[in-house]
Protein backbone atom coordinates (compact mmCIF):
# COMPACT_ATOMS: atom_id res chain seq x y z
CA UNK A 1 0.00 0.00 0.00
CA UNK A 2 1.25 3.50 -0.86
CA UNK A 3 2.06 5.21 2.46
CA UNK A 4 2.88 8.57 0.91
CA UNK A 5 0.88 11.56 2.16
CA UNK A 6 2.20 14.06 -0.41
CA UNK A 7 -1.08 13.93 -2.32
CA UNK A 8 -3.09 14.51 0.85
CA UNK A 9 -3.76 17.98 -0.53
CA UNK A 10 -6.27 19.83 -2.66
CA UNK A 11 -5.76 19.81 -6.40
CA UNK A 12 -5.58 23.57 -6.56
CA UNK A 13 -2.43 23.44 -4.42
CA UNK A 14 -0.70 21.36 -7.10
CA UNK A 15 -2.05 23.67 -9.79
CA UNK A 16 -0.74 26.75 -7.98
CA UNK A 17 2.63 25.08 -7.48
CA UNK A 18 2.74 24.34 -11.20
CA UNK A 19 1.76 27.90 -12.12
CA UNK A 20 4.47 29.29 -9.81
CA UNK A 21 6.98 26.91 -11.37
CA UNK A 22 5.98 27.94 -14.90
CA UNK A 23 6.23 31.60 -13.93
CA UNK A 24 9.57 31.12 -12.20
CA UNK A 25 8.27 32.31 -8.83
CA UNK A 26 8.25 28.92 -7.07
CA UNK A 27 11.28 29.89 -4.95
CA UNK A 28 9.65 33.10 -3.70
CA UNK A 29 9.90 33.30 0.09
CA UNK A 30 6.57 33.41 1.91
CA UNK A 31 5.11 33.37 5.42
CA UNK A 32 1.74 31.76 6.15
CA UNK A 33 -0.13 31.67 9.46
CA UNK A 34 -2.84 29.22 10.52
CA UNK A 35 -5.60 30.30 12.90
CA UNK A 36 -9.35 30.03 13.41
CA UNK A 37 -11.80 32.90 13.44
CA UNK A 38 -14.42 31.73 15.92
CA UNK A 39 -14.29 29.64 19.10
CA UNK A 40 -16.14 26.31 18.80
CA UNK A 41 -19.19 25.29 20.86
CA UNK A 42 -19.66 28.90 22.10
CA UNK A 43 -16.81 28.03 24.44
CA UNK A 44 -14.47 30.48 26.12
CA UNK A 45 -11.33 28.81 24.76
CA UNK A 46 -10.04 26.06 22.47
CA UNK A 47 -7.37 23.43 23.11
CA UNK A 48 -4.65 23.24 20.47
CA UNK A 49 -3.94 19.73 19.20
CA UNK A 50 -2.66 18.04 16.06
CA UNK A 51 1.03 18.95 16.20
CA UNK A 52 2.21 15.36 16.60
CA UNK A 53 0.26 14.34 13.49
CA UNK A 54 1.66 17.31 11.59
CA UNK A 55 5.21 16.30 12.49
CA UNK A 56 4.57 12.72 11.38
CA UNK A 57 3.29 14.06 8.06
CA UNK A 58 6.24 16.41 7.57
CA UNK A 59 8.78 13.70 8.37
CA UNK A 60 7.38 11.51 5.58
CA UNK A 61 6.62 14.22 3.04
CA UNK A 62 7.91 12.84 -0.27
CA UNK A 63 6.42 12.30 -3.72
CA UNK A 64 6.73 8.62 -4.59
CA UNK A 65 6.94 7.13 -8.07
CA UNK A 66 3.26 6.20 -7.73
CA UNK A 67 2.39 9.81 -6.87
CA UNK A 68 4.26 11.12 -9.90
CA UNK A 69 2.64 8.52 -12.16
CA UNK A 70 -0.80 9.60 -10.94
CA UNK A 71 -0.02 13.28 -11.59
CA UNK A 72 1.19 12.35 -15.07
CA UNK A 73 -2.32 11.05 -15.78
CA UNK A 74 -4.05 14.32 -14.91
CA UNK A 75 -5.79 16.29 -17.65
CA UNK A 76 -3.70 19.36 -16.86
CA UNK A 77 -0.72 17.67 -18.56
CA UNK A 78 1.94 18.90 -16.15
CA UNK A 79 5.35 19.14 -17.80
CA UNK A 80 7.86 16.39 -17.05
CA UNK A 81 10.34 18.91 -15.68
CA UNK A 82 7.76 19.96 -13.08
CA UNK A 83 7.12 16.35 -12.12
CA UNK A 84 10.86 15.87 -11.73
CA UNK A 85 10.88 18.90 -9.43
CA UNK A 86 8.21 17.20 -7.33
CA UNK A 87 10.11 13.92 -7.22
CA UNK A 88 13.02 15.82 -5.65
CA UNK A 89 10.74 17.71 -3.24
CA UNK A 90 11.97 18.23 0.31
CA UNK A 91 10.66 20.72 2.87
CA UNK A 92 13.44 23.20 3.64
CA UNK A 93 11.54 25.88 5.52
CA UNK A 94 10.69 26.84 9.10
CA UNK A 95 7.63 25.96 11.17
CA UNK A 96 6.68 27.42 14.54
CA UNK A 97 3.63 26.24 16.46
CA UNK A 98 1.80 26.39 19.74
CA UNK A 99 2.42 23.45 22.08
CA UNK A 100 -0.33 20.83 22.16
CA UNK A 101 -2.61 21.24 25.15
CA UNK A 102 -2.30 25.04 25.13
CA UNK A 103 -5.48 27.05 25.61
CA UNK A 104 -5.85 29.15 22.46
CA UNK A 105 -8.25 31.73 21.10
CA UNK A 106 -9.66 33.09 17.88
CA UNK A 107 -7.57 35.09 15.41
CA UNK A 108 -4.16 34.34 16.89
CA UNK A 109 -1.48 32.45 14.91
CA UNK A 110 -1.29 28.83 16.02
CA UNK A 111 1.10 27.64 13.30
CA UNK A 112 3.52 29.79 11.31
CA UNK A 113 5.14 28.42 8.17
CA UNK A 114 8.04 30.12 6.36
CA UNK A 115 9.65 28.91 3.17
CA UNK A 116 9.47 28.75 -0.60
CA UNK A 117 5.92 29.13 -1.86
CA UNK A 118 6.46 25.79 -3.61
CA UNK A 119 6.62 24.22 -0.13
CA UNK A 120 4.36 26.41 1.97
CA UNK A 121 1.50 26.05 -0.51
CA UNK A 122 1.65 22.25 -0.66
CA UNK A 123 1.30 21.61 3.08
CA UNK A 124 -1.67 23.92 3.73
CA UNK A 125 -4.41 21.33 3.31
CA UNK A 126 -2.82 18.67 5.50
CA UNK A 127 -1.89 21.10 8.28
CA UNK A 128 -5.44 22.46 8.45
CA UNK A 129 -6.93 18.96 8.29
CA UNK A 130 -4.92 17.78 11.30
CA UNK A 131 -5.17 21.00 13.31
CA UNK A 132 -8.89 21.56 12.73
CA UNK A 133 -10.05 18.07 13.66
CA UNK A 134 -7.87 17.42 16.67
CA UNK A 135 -8.25 20.92 18.13
CA UNK A 136 -12.02 20.51 17.83
CA UNK A 137 -12.05 17.13 19.62
CA UNK A 138 -9.62 18.26 22.31
CA UNK A 139 -11.80 21.31 22.99
CA UNK A 140 -14.93 19.17 23.24
CA UNK A 141 -13.14 16.76 25.58
CA UNK A 142 -11.95 19.62 27.78
CA UNK A 143 -15.52 20.91 28.08
CA UNK A 144 -16.72 17.46 29.12
CA UNK A 145 -13.88 17.17 31.62
CA UNK A 146 -14.86 20.53 33.10
CA UNK A 147 -18.39 19.37 33.98
CA UNK A 148 -17.34 15.84 34.99
CA UNK A 149 -14.95 17.09 37.64
CA UNK A 150 -13.00 14.22 39.19
CA UNK A 151 -15.14 11.49 37.61
CA UNK A 152 -13.41 9.02 35.29
CA UNK A 153 -13.96 9.71 31.59
CA UNK A 154 -13.65 7.02 28.92
CA UNK A 155 -13.59 7.70 25.19
CA UNK A 156 -15.95 5.20 23.49
CA UNK A 157 -16.31 6.75 20.03
CA UNK A 158 -14.46 4.48 17.60
CA UNK A 159 -17.45 2.87 15.90
CA UNK A 160 -19.11 6.25 15.29
CA UNK A 161 -15.99 8.13 14.17
CA UNK A 162 -15.53 9.23 10.58
CA UNK A 163 -13.15 6.38 9.69
CA UNK A 164 -10.08 4.90 11.38
CA UNK A 165 -7.78 7.94 11.50
CA UNK A 166 -10.49 10.03 13.14
CA UNK A 167 -11.02 7.36 15.80
CA UNK A 168 -7.30 6.98 16.46
CA UNK A 169 -6.27 10.62 16.62
CA UNK A 170 -9.57 11.63 18.20
CA UNK A 171 -8.83 9.27 21.09
CA UNK A 172 -5.43 10.91 21.51
CA UNK A 173 -6.93 14.42 21.41
CA UNK A 174 -9.49 13.45 24.06
CA UNK A 175 -6.82 11.97 26.32
CA UNK A 176 -4.51 14.99 26.20
CA UNK A 177 -7.49 17.19 27.14
CA UNK A 178 -8.35 15.22 30.27
CA UNK A 179 -10.00 11.90 29.42
CA UNK A 180 -8.61 8.93 31.37
CA UNK A 181 -8.96 6.01 28.96
CA UNK A 182 -10.13 4.85 25.55
CA UNK A 183 -11.86 1.75 24.25
CA UNK A 184 -9.67 1.86 21.11
CA UNK A 185 -6.96 -0.77 21.46
CA UNK A 186 -4.86 0.62 18.60
CA UNK A 187 -4.81 4.06 20.26
CA UNK A 188 -3.84 2.35 23.50
CA UNK A 189 -0.93 0.55 21.88
CA UNK A 190 0.28 3.44 19.72
CA UNK A 191 -0.02 6.29 22.20
CA UNK A 192 0.13 4.54 25.57
CA UNK A 193 -3.41 5.56 26.51
CA UNK A 194 -5.01 3.33 29.19
CA UNK A 195 -7.75 1.13 27.71
CA UNK A 196 -11.07 0.18 29.28
CA UNK A 197 -14.05 -1.86 28.17
CA UNK A 198 -16.91 -3.98 29.47
CA UNK A 199 -19.05 -6.24 27.28
CA UNK A 200 -21.91 -5.78 24.82
CA UNK A 201 -25.60 -6.59 25.01
CA UNK A 202 -24.85 -9.34 22.48
CA UNK A 203 -22.82 -11.14 25.17
CA UNK A 204 -25.86 -11.37 27.42
CA UNK A 205 -28.14 -12.30 24.53
CA UNK A 206 -25.87 -15.17 23.51
CA UNK A 207 -26.71 -17.13 26.70
CA UNK A 208 -29.90 -18.73 27.97
CA UNK A 209 -30.24 -16.12 30.69
CA UNK A 210 -28.58 -13.02 32.07
CA UNK A 211 -27.25 -14.69 35.20
CA UNK A 212 -25.39 -17.32 33.16
CA UNK A 213 -23.89 -14.62 30.93
CA UNK A 214 -22.63 -12.70 33.96
CA UNK A 215 -21.30 -15.86 35.57
CA UNK A 216 -19.28 -16.95 32.54
CA UNK A 217 -17.88 -13.46 32.04
CA UNK A 218 -16.80 -13.22 35.68
CA UNK A 219 -15.08 -16.62 35.46
CA UNK A 220 -13.21 -15.56 32.33
CA UNK A 221 -12.07 -12.14 33.64
CA UNK A 222 -12.25 -12.31 37.45
CA UNK A 223 -9.96 -9.31 37.99
CA UNK A 224 -11.83 -6.84 35.80
CA UNK A 225 -15.52 -7.59 36.02
CA UNK A 226 -17.80 -4.79 34.84
CA UNK A 227 -21.31 -5.93 33.96
CA UNK A 228 -23.76 -4.27 31.56
CA UNK A 229 -27.07 -4.46 33.41
CA UNK A 230 -29.71 -3.03 31.06
CA UNK A 231 -30.15 -5.77 28.44
CA UNK A 232 -33.55 -6.81 29.84
CA UNK A 233 -34.71 -5.11 33.04
CA UNK A 234 -32.17 -2.97 34.85
CA UNK A 235 -33.72 -2.83 38.33
CA UNK A 236 -35.44 -6.22 38.50
CA UNK A 237 -32.96 -8.36 36.61
CA UNK A 238 -29.66 -6.71 35.69
CA UNK A 239 -28.65 -5.19 39.00
CA UNK A 240 -29.89 -8.11 41.18
CA UNK A 241 -27.95 -10.57 39.00
CA UNK A 242 -24.86 -8.38 39.16
CA UNK A 243 -25.16 -8.25 42.94
CA UNK A 244 -25.17 -12.04 43.09
CA UNK A 245 -22.01 -12.16 41.00
CA UNK A 246 -20.46 -9.53 43.26
CA UNK A 247 -21.14 -11.63 46.34
CA UNK A 248 -19.71 -14.77 44.71
CA UNK A 249 -16.57 -12.90 43.68
CA UNK A 250 -16.14 -11.57 47.22
CA UNK A 251 -16.12 -15.14 48.57
CA UNK A 252 -13.16 -15.89 46.26
CA UNK A 253 -11.25 -12.77 47.28
CA UNK A 254 -12.20 -10.97 44.09
CA UNK A 255 -14.60 -8.11 43.53
CA UNK A 256 -17.11 -6.73 41.09
CA UNK A 257 -15.47 -3.60 39.67
CA UNK A 258 -18.52 -1.82 38.28
CA UNK A 259 -21.90 -2.03 36.60
CA UNK A 260 -22.76 -0.13 33.43
CA UNK A 261 -25.99 1.66 32.57
CA UNK A 262 -26.51 2.27 28.86
CA UNK A 263 -30.18 3.24 28.56
CA UNK A 264 -33.18 4.59 30.41
CA UNK A 265 -33.36 7.34 33.00
CA UNK A 266 -29.70 7.38 33.98
CA UNK A 267 -30.22 9.70 36.95
CA UNK A 268 -32.97 7.60 38.52
CA UNK A 269 -31.38 4.26 37.64
CA UNK A 270 -27.98 5.26 39.00
CA UNK A 271 -29.52 6.46 42.28
CA UNK A 272 -31.43 3.19 42.67
CA UNK A 273 -28.39 1.16 41.63
CA UNK A 274 -26.27 2.88 44.27
CA UNK A 275 -28.89 2.16 46.93
CA UNK A 276 -29.18 -1.51 45.94
CA UNK A 277 -25.42 -2.04 45.79
CA UNK A 278 -24.85 -0.35 49.14
CA UNK A 279 -27.60 -2.37 50.81
CA UNK A 280 -25.92 -5.53 49.49
CA UNK A 281 -22.62 -4.47 51.02
CA UNK A 282 -21.06 -3.71 47.65
CA UNK A 283 -20.15 -0.13 48.49
CA UNK A 284 -16.97 -0.14 46.41
CA UNK A 285 -18.67 -1.17 43.18
CA UNK A 286 -18.67 1.77 40.80
CA UNK A 287 -21.37 2.85 38.38
CA UNK A 288 -20.58 3.53 34.73
CA UNK A 289 -22.96 5.43 32.48
CA UNK A 290 -23.00 5.65 28.68
CA UNK A 291 -25.56 6.40 25.91
CA UNK A 292 -24.98 9.52 23.75
CA UNK A 293 -23.47 11.56 26.55
CA UNK A 294 -21.94 15.00 26.20
CA UNK A 295 -21.14 17.94 28.49
CA UNK A 296 -24.79 19.06 28.57
CA UNK A 297 -26.20 15.64 29.46
CA UNK A 298 -23.55 14.98 32.09
CA UNK A 299 -24.12 18.39 33.64
CA UNK A 300 -27.90 17.81 33.75
CA UNK A 301 -27.48 14.33 35.24
CA UNK A 302 -25.26 15.71 37.97
CA UNK A 303 -27.84 18.38 38.77
CA UNK A 304 -30.40 15.58 39.11
CA UNK A 305 -28.20 13.84 41.67
CA UNK A 306 -27.01 10.99 39.45
CA UNK A 307 -24.68 8.56 41.26
CA UNK A 308 -22.27 7.93 38.42
CA UNK A 309 -18.55 7.41 38.92
CA UNK A 310 -17.42 6.83 35.35
CA UNK A 311 -18.72 8.18 32.06
CA UNK A 312 -18.35 6.50 28.67
CA UNK A 313 -18.56 9.21 26.01
CA UNK A 314 -18.68 8.26 22.34
CA UNK A 315 -20.59 9.72 19.42
CA UNK A 316 -21.07 13.26 20.69
CA UNK A 317 -17.35 13.60 21.43
CA UNK A 318 -15.64 11.89 18.50
CA UNK A 319 -17.89 13.56 15.90
CA UNK A 320 -18.10 16.90 17.72
CA UNK A 321 -21.79 16.51 16.96
CA UNK A 322 -22.94 20.04 17.82
CA UNK A 323 -20.17 21.64 15.72
CA UNK A 324 -18.40 19.18 13.42
CA UNK A 325 -15.87 21.67 12.00
CA UNK A 326 -13.46 24.19 13.51
CA UNK A 327 -13.02 26.32 10.38
CA UNK A 328 -9.33 27.08 10.76
CA UNK A 329 -7.65 28.94 7.89
CA UNK A 330 -4.12 29.36 6.50
CA UNK A 331 -3.32 32.82 5.21
CA UNK A 332 -0.38 34.48 3.49
CA UNK A 333 0.92 37.32 5.70
CA UNK A 334 4.26 38.15 4.08
CA UNK A 335 6.02 37.54 0.75
CA UNK A 336 9.31 38.36 -0.89
CA UNK A 337 9.32 41.32 -3.30
CA UNK A 338 12.63 42.19 -4.99
CA UNK A 339 14.54 40.37 -2.29
CA UNK A 340 12.70 42.06 0.59
CA UNK A 341 9.90 40.56 2.69
CA UNK A 342 6.73 42.65 2.47
CA UNK A 343 3.52 42.25 4.52
CA UNK A 344 0.38 41.11 2.70
CA UNK A 345 -3.27 41.53 3.60
CA UNK A 346 -6.52 39.91 2.52
CA UNK A 347 -9.34 42.43 2.09
CA UNK A 348 -12.90 41.14 2.31
CA UNK A 349 -16.45 42.45 2.28
CA UNK A 350 -16.80 40.41 5.48
CA UNK A 351 -14.86 42.40 8.12
CA UNK A 352 -14.06 39.27 10.14
CA UNK A 353 -12.20 37.86 7.11
CA UNK A 354 -9.79 40.79 6.78
CA UNK A 355 -6.41 39.43 7.85
CA UNK A 356 -3.76 41.04 10.02
CA UNK A 357 -0.68 41.51 7.81
CA UNK A 358 2.94 40.76 8.65
CA UNK A 359 4.87 37.97 10.34
CA UNK A 360 3.74 37.87 13.96
CA UNK A 361 4.44 36.40 17.37
CA UNK A 362 1.96 35.71 20.17
CA UNK A 363 2.61 36.24 23.87
CA UNK A 364 0.49 35.32 26.85
CA UNK A 365 0.56 38.22 29.28
CA UNK A 366 0.40 36.96 32.87
CA UNK A 367 -0.24 38.89 36.09
CA UNK A 368 3.04 38.86 37.95
CA UNK A 369 1.58 38.29 41.42
CA UNK A 370 -1.68 36.45 40.76
CA UNK A 371 -0.13 34.19 38.07
CA UNK A 372 -3.28 34.43 35.95
CA UNK A 373 -3.49 35.23 32.26
CA UNK A 374 -4.50 38.80 31.47
CA UNK A 375 -4.60 38.72 27.67
CA UNK A 376 -2.86 37.32 24.60
CA UNK A 377 -0.77 39.89 22.76
CA UNK A 378 -0.06 39.63 19.02
CA UNK A 379 2.83 41.70 17.70
CA UNK A 380 5.09 41.87 14.69
CA UNK A 381 8.16 39.67 15.08
CA UNK A 382 10.51 42.65 14.86
CA UNK A 383 8.93 44.21 17.96
CA UNK A 384 10.71 43.52 21.24
CA UNK A 385 8.55 45.34 23.80
CA UNK A 386 7.35 42.14 25.46
CA UNK A 387 10.80 40.57 25.45
CA UNK A 388 12.08 43.69 27.26
CA UNK A 389 8.99 43.64 29.53
CA UNK A 390 8.30 47.23 28.51
CA UNK A 391 4.93 48.83 29.16
CA UNK A 392 2.45 47.68 26.52
CA UNK A 393 -0.95 48.92 25.48
CA UNK A 394 -3.82 46.44 25.37
CA UNK A 395 -6.82 47.61 23.36
CA UNK A 396 -9.82 46.23 21.57
CA UNK A 397 -8.99 46.12 17.81
CA UNK A 398 -12.63 46.92 16.96
CA UNK A 399 -13.01 49.67 19.57
CA UNK A 400 -9.48 51.08 20.13
CA UNK A 401 -10.68 53.59 22.70
CA UNK A 402 -11.19 50.65 25.06
CA UNK A 403 -7.65 50.18 26.30
CA UNK A 404 -5.33 49.88 29.24
CA UNK A 405 -1.59 49.85 29.82
CA UNK A 406 0.17 46.90 31.42
CA UNK A 407 3.60 46.76 33.01
CA UNK A 408 5.32 44.54 35.59
CA UNK A 409 4.01 41.37 33.96
CA UNK A 410 5.26 37.92 33.05
CA UNK A 411 4.96 36.70 29.47
CA UNK A 412 4.98 33.33 27.74
CA UNK A 413 5.84 33.11 24.06
CA UNK A 414 3.30 30.75 22.49
CA UNK A 415 4.92 29.95 19.13
CA UNK A 416 7.82 27.51 19.50
CA UNK A 417 10.35 26.42 16.85
CA UNK A 418 9.37 23.08 15.32
CA UNK A 419 11.39 23.04 12.08
CA UNK A 420 14.42 25.07 11.08
CA UNK A 421 15.70 24.86 7.51
CA UNK A 422 13.66 21.69 7.04
CA UNK A 423 15.07 19.93 10.11
CA UNK A 424 12.97 18.94 13.13
CA UNK A 425 14.30 20.85 16.16
CA UNK A 426 11.36 20.28 18.51
CA UNK A 427 11.69 17.68 21.22
CA UNK A 428 8.33 15.92 21.15
CA UNK A 429 7.01 15.50 24.71
CA UNK A 430 5.34 12.28 25.89
CA UNK A 431 1.55 12.29 25.72
CA UNK A 432 1.21 12.24 29.51
CA UNK A 433 3.42 15.35 29.71
CA UNK A 434 1.12 17.10 27.21
CA UNK A 435 -1.86 16.07 29.32
CA UNK A 436 -0.25 17.49 32.45
CA UNK A 437 0.64 20.68 30.60
CA UNK A 438 -3.01 21.11 29.60
CA UNK A 439 -4.02 20.84 33.26
CA UNK A 440 -1.47 23.54 34.12
CA UNK A 441 -2.87 25.71 31.34
CA UNK A 442 -6.34 25.52 32.86
CA UNK A 443 -4.94 26.73 36.20
CA UNK A 444 -3.59 29.80 34.43
CA UNK A 445 -7.07 31.16 33.67
CA UNK A 446 -9.79 32.55 35.90
CA UNK A 447 -12.90 30.30 36.15
CA UNK A 448 -15.10 32.76 34.29
CA UNK A 449 -13.17 32.07 31.07
CA UNK A 450 -13.53 28.29 31.48
CA UNK A 451 -17.18 27.80 32.30
CA UNK A 452 -19.36 25.81 29.92
CA UNK A 453 -22.14 28.36 29.51
CA UNK A 454 -21.76 32.08 28.77
CA UNK A 455 -18.02 32.30 29.45
CA UNK A 456 -16.36 35.68 29.85
CA UNK A 457 -14.51 36.77 26.69
CA UNK A 458 -10.75 36.51 27.02
CA UNK A 459 -8.92 39.37 25.33
CA UNK A 460 -6.70 38.80 22.32
CA UNK A 461 -5.05 42.12 21.48
CA UNK A 462 -2.70 43.22 18.75
CA UNK A 463 0.15 45.66 19.22
CA UNK A 464 -0.18 49.28 18.20
CA UNK A 465 2.33 48.74 15.36
CA UNK A 466 0.50 45.68 14.05
CA UNK A 467 -2.83 47.48 14.25
CA UNK A 468 -1.40 50.55 12.50
CA UNK A 469 0.09 48.40 9.72
CA UNK A 470 -3.29 46.77 9.13
CA UNK A 471 -5.06 50.14 9.17
CA UNK A 472 -2.54 51.67 6.73
CA UNK A 473 -2.76 48.77 4.27
CA UNK A 474 -6.55 48.92 4.29
CA UNK A 475 -6.45 52.68 3.71
CA UNK A 476 -3.94 52.23 0.89
CA UNK A 477 -6.19 49.67 -0.77
CA UNK A 478 -9.25 51.92 -0.42
CA UNK A 479 -7.36 54.85 -1.95
CA UNK A 480 -6.17 52.72 -4.86
CA UNK A 481 -9.74 51.60 -5.52
CA UNK A 482 -11.02 55.18 -5.38
CA UNK A 483 -8.31 56.30 -7.79
CA UNK A 484 -9.16 53.44 -10.16
CA UNK A 485 -12.84 54.40 -10.05
CA UNK A 486 -12.01 58.04 -10.89
CA UNK A 487 -9.89 56.98 -13.85
CA UNK A 488 -12.66 54.73 -15.16
CA UNK A 489 -15.20 57.53 -14.85
CA UNK A 490 -12.91 59.98 -16.60
CA UNK A 491 -12.61 57.46 -19.43
CA UNK A 492 -16.36 57.09 -19.64
CA UNK A 493 -16.54 53.69 -17.91
CA UNK A 494 -18.41 53.66 -14.62
CA UNK A 495 -17.30 50.11 -13.86
CA UNK A 496 -20.83 48.72 -13.91
CA UNK A 497 -19.75 45.80 -16.07
CA UNK A 498 -17.43 44.66 -13.33
CA UNK A 499 -20.30 43.46 -11.12
PDB file of N, CA and C in Angstrom, residues 243 255-258 273-287 307 309:
ATOM      1  N   UNK A 243     -25.428  -8.172  41.504  1.00  0.00           N
ATOM      2  CA  UNK A 243     -25.158  -8.251  42.944  1.00  0.00           C
ATOM      3  C   UNK A 243     -24.801  -9.682  43.341  1.00  0.00           C
ATOM      4  N   UNK A 255     -13.508  -9.064  43.353  1.00  0.00           N
ATOM      5  CA  UNK A 255     -14.599  -8.106  43.533  1.00  0.00           C
ATOM      6  C   UNK A 255     -15.176  -7.669  42.192  1.00  0.00           C
ATOM      7  N   UNK A 256     -16.429  -7.330  42.237  1.00  0.00           N
ATOM      8  CA  UNK A 256     -17.106  -6.731  41.089  1.00  0.00           C
ATOM      9  C   UNK A 256     -16.626  -5.287  40.987  1.00  0.00           C
ATOM     10  N   UNK A 257     -16.035  -4.943  39.831  1.00  0.00           N
ATOM     11  CA  UNK A 257     -15.474  -3.597  39.669  1.00  0.00           C
ATOM     12  C   UNK A 257     -16.566  -2.540  39.502  1.00  0.00           C
ATOM     13  N   UNK A 258     -17.515  -2.845  38.601  1.00  0.00           N
ATOM     14  CA  UNK A 258     -18.523  -1.822  38.279  1.00  0.00           C
ATOM     15  C   UNK A 258     -19.693  -2.456  37.548  1.00  0.00           C
ATOM     16  N   UNK A 273     -29.491   2.129  41.669  1.00  0.00           N
ATOM     17  CA  UNK A 273     -28.394   1.157  41.629  1.00  0.00           C
ATOM     18  C   UNK A 273     -27.459   1.346  42.813  1.00  0.00           C
ATOM     19  N   UNK A 274     -27.153   2.603  43.134  1.00  0.00           N
ATOM     20  CA  UNK A 274     -26.269   2.879  44.271  1.00  0.00           C
ATOM     21  C   UNK A 274     -26.896   2.381  45.571  1.00  0.00           C
ATOM     22  N   UNK A 275     -28.193   2.615  45.716  1.00  0.00           N
ATOM     23  CA  UNK A 275     -28.886   2.160  46.929  1.00  0.00           C
ATOM     24  C   UNK A 275     -28.841   0.634  47.031  1.00  0.00           C
ATOM     25  N   UNK A 276     -29.143  -0.048  45.921  1.00  0.00           N
ATOM     26  CA  UNK A 276     -29.177  -1.512  45.943  1.00  0.00           C
ATOM     27  C   UNK A 276     -27.795  -2.109  46.195  1.00  0.00           C
ATOM     28  N   UNK A 277     -26.789  -1.539  45.582  1.00  0.00           N
ATOM     29  CA  UNK A 277     -25.420  -2.038  45.785  1.00  0.00           C
ATOM     30  C   UNK A 277     -24.968  -1.823  47.225  1.00  0.00           C
ATOM     31  N   UNK A 278     -25.263  -0.648  47.764  1.00  0.00           N
ATOM     32  CA  UNK A 278     -24.853  -0.353  49.139  1.00  0.00           C
ATOM     33  C   UNK A 278     -25.560  -1.262  50.139  1.00  0.00           C
ATOM     34  N   UNK A 279     -26.852  -1.493  49.912  1.00  0.00           N
ATOM     35  CA  UNK A 279     -27.603  -2.370  50.814  1.00  0.00           C
ATOM     36  C   UNK A 279     -27.093  -3.808  50.763  1.00  0.00           C
ATOM     37  N   UNK A 280     -26.491  -4.179  49.632  1.00  0.00           N
ATOM     38  CA  UNK A 280     -25.919  -5.528  49.489  1.00  0.00           C
ATOM     39  C   UNK A 280     -24.480  -5.594  49.994  1.00  0.00           C
ATOM     40  N   UNK A 281     -23.989  -4.497  50.523  1.00  0.00           N
ATOM     41  CA  UNK A 281     -22.619  -4.470  51.023  1.00  0.00           C
ATOM     42  C   UNK A 281     -21.567  -4.275  49.955  1.00  0.00           C
ATOM     43  N   UNK A 282     -21.999  -3.900  48.769  1.00  0.00           N
ATOM     44  CA  UNK A 282     -21.057  -3.706  47.653  1.00  0.00           C
ATOM     45  C   UNK A 282     -20.790  -2.217  47.447  1.00  0.00           C
ATOM     46  N   UNK A 283     -20.335  -1.579  48.511  1.00  0.00           N
ATOM     47  CA  UNK A 283     -20.153  -0.128  48.488  1.00  0.00           C
ATOM     48  C   UNK A 283     -19.069   0.328  47.523  1.00  0.00           C
ATOM     49  N   UNK A 284     -18.099  -0.541  47.265  1.00  0.00           N
ATOM     50  CA  UNK A 284     -16.973  -0.138  46.411  1.00  0.00           C
ATOM     51  C   UNK A 284     -17.247  -0.333  44.919  1.00  0.00           C
ATOM     52  N   UNK A 285     -18.348  -0.970  44.584  1.00  0.00           N
ATOM     53  CA  UNK A 285     -18.675  -1.173  43.176  1.00  0.00           C
ATOM     54  C   UNK A 285     -19.048   0.167  42.548  1.00  0.00           C
ATOM     55  N   UNK A 286     -18.419   0.486  41.443  1.00  0.00           N
ATOM     56  CA  UNK A 286     -18.671   1.772  40.799  1.00  0.00           C
ATOM     57  C   UNK A 286     -19.779   1.649  39.750  1.00  0.00           C
ATOM     58  N   UNK A 287     -20.303   2.800  39.376  1.00  0.00           N
ATOM     59  CA  UNK A 287     -21.371   2.846  38.383  1.00  0.00           C
ATOM     60  C   UNK A 287     -20.876   3.609  37.164  1.00  0.00           C
ATOM     61  N   UNK A 307     -25.775   9.178  40.511  1.00  0.00           N
ATOM     62  CA  UNK A 307     -24.681   8.564  41.261  1.00  0.00           C
ATOM     63  C   UNK A 307     -23.783   7.792  40.296  1.00  0.00           C
ATOM     64  N   UNK A 309     -19.972   7.240  38.647  1.00  0.00           N
ATOM     65  CA  UNK A 309     -18.547   7.412  38.923  1.00  0.00           C
ATOM     66  C   UNK A 309     -17.707   7.518  37.659  1.00  0.00           C
TER      67      UNK A 309
END
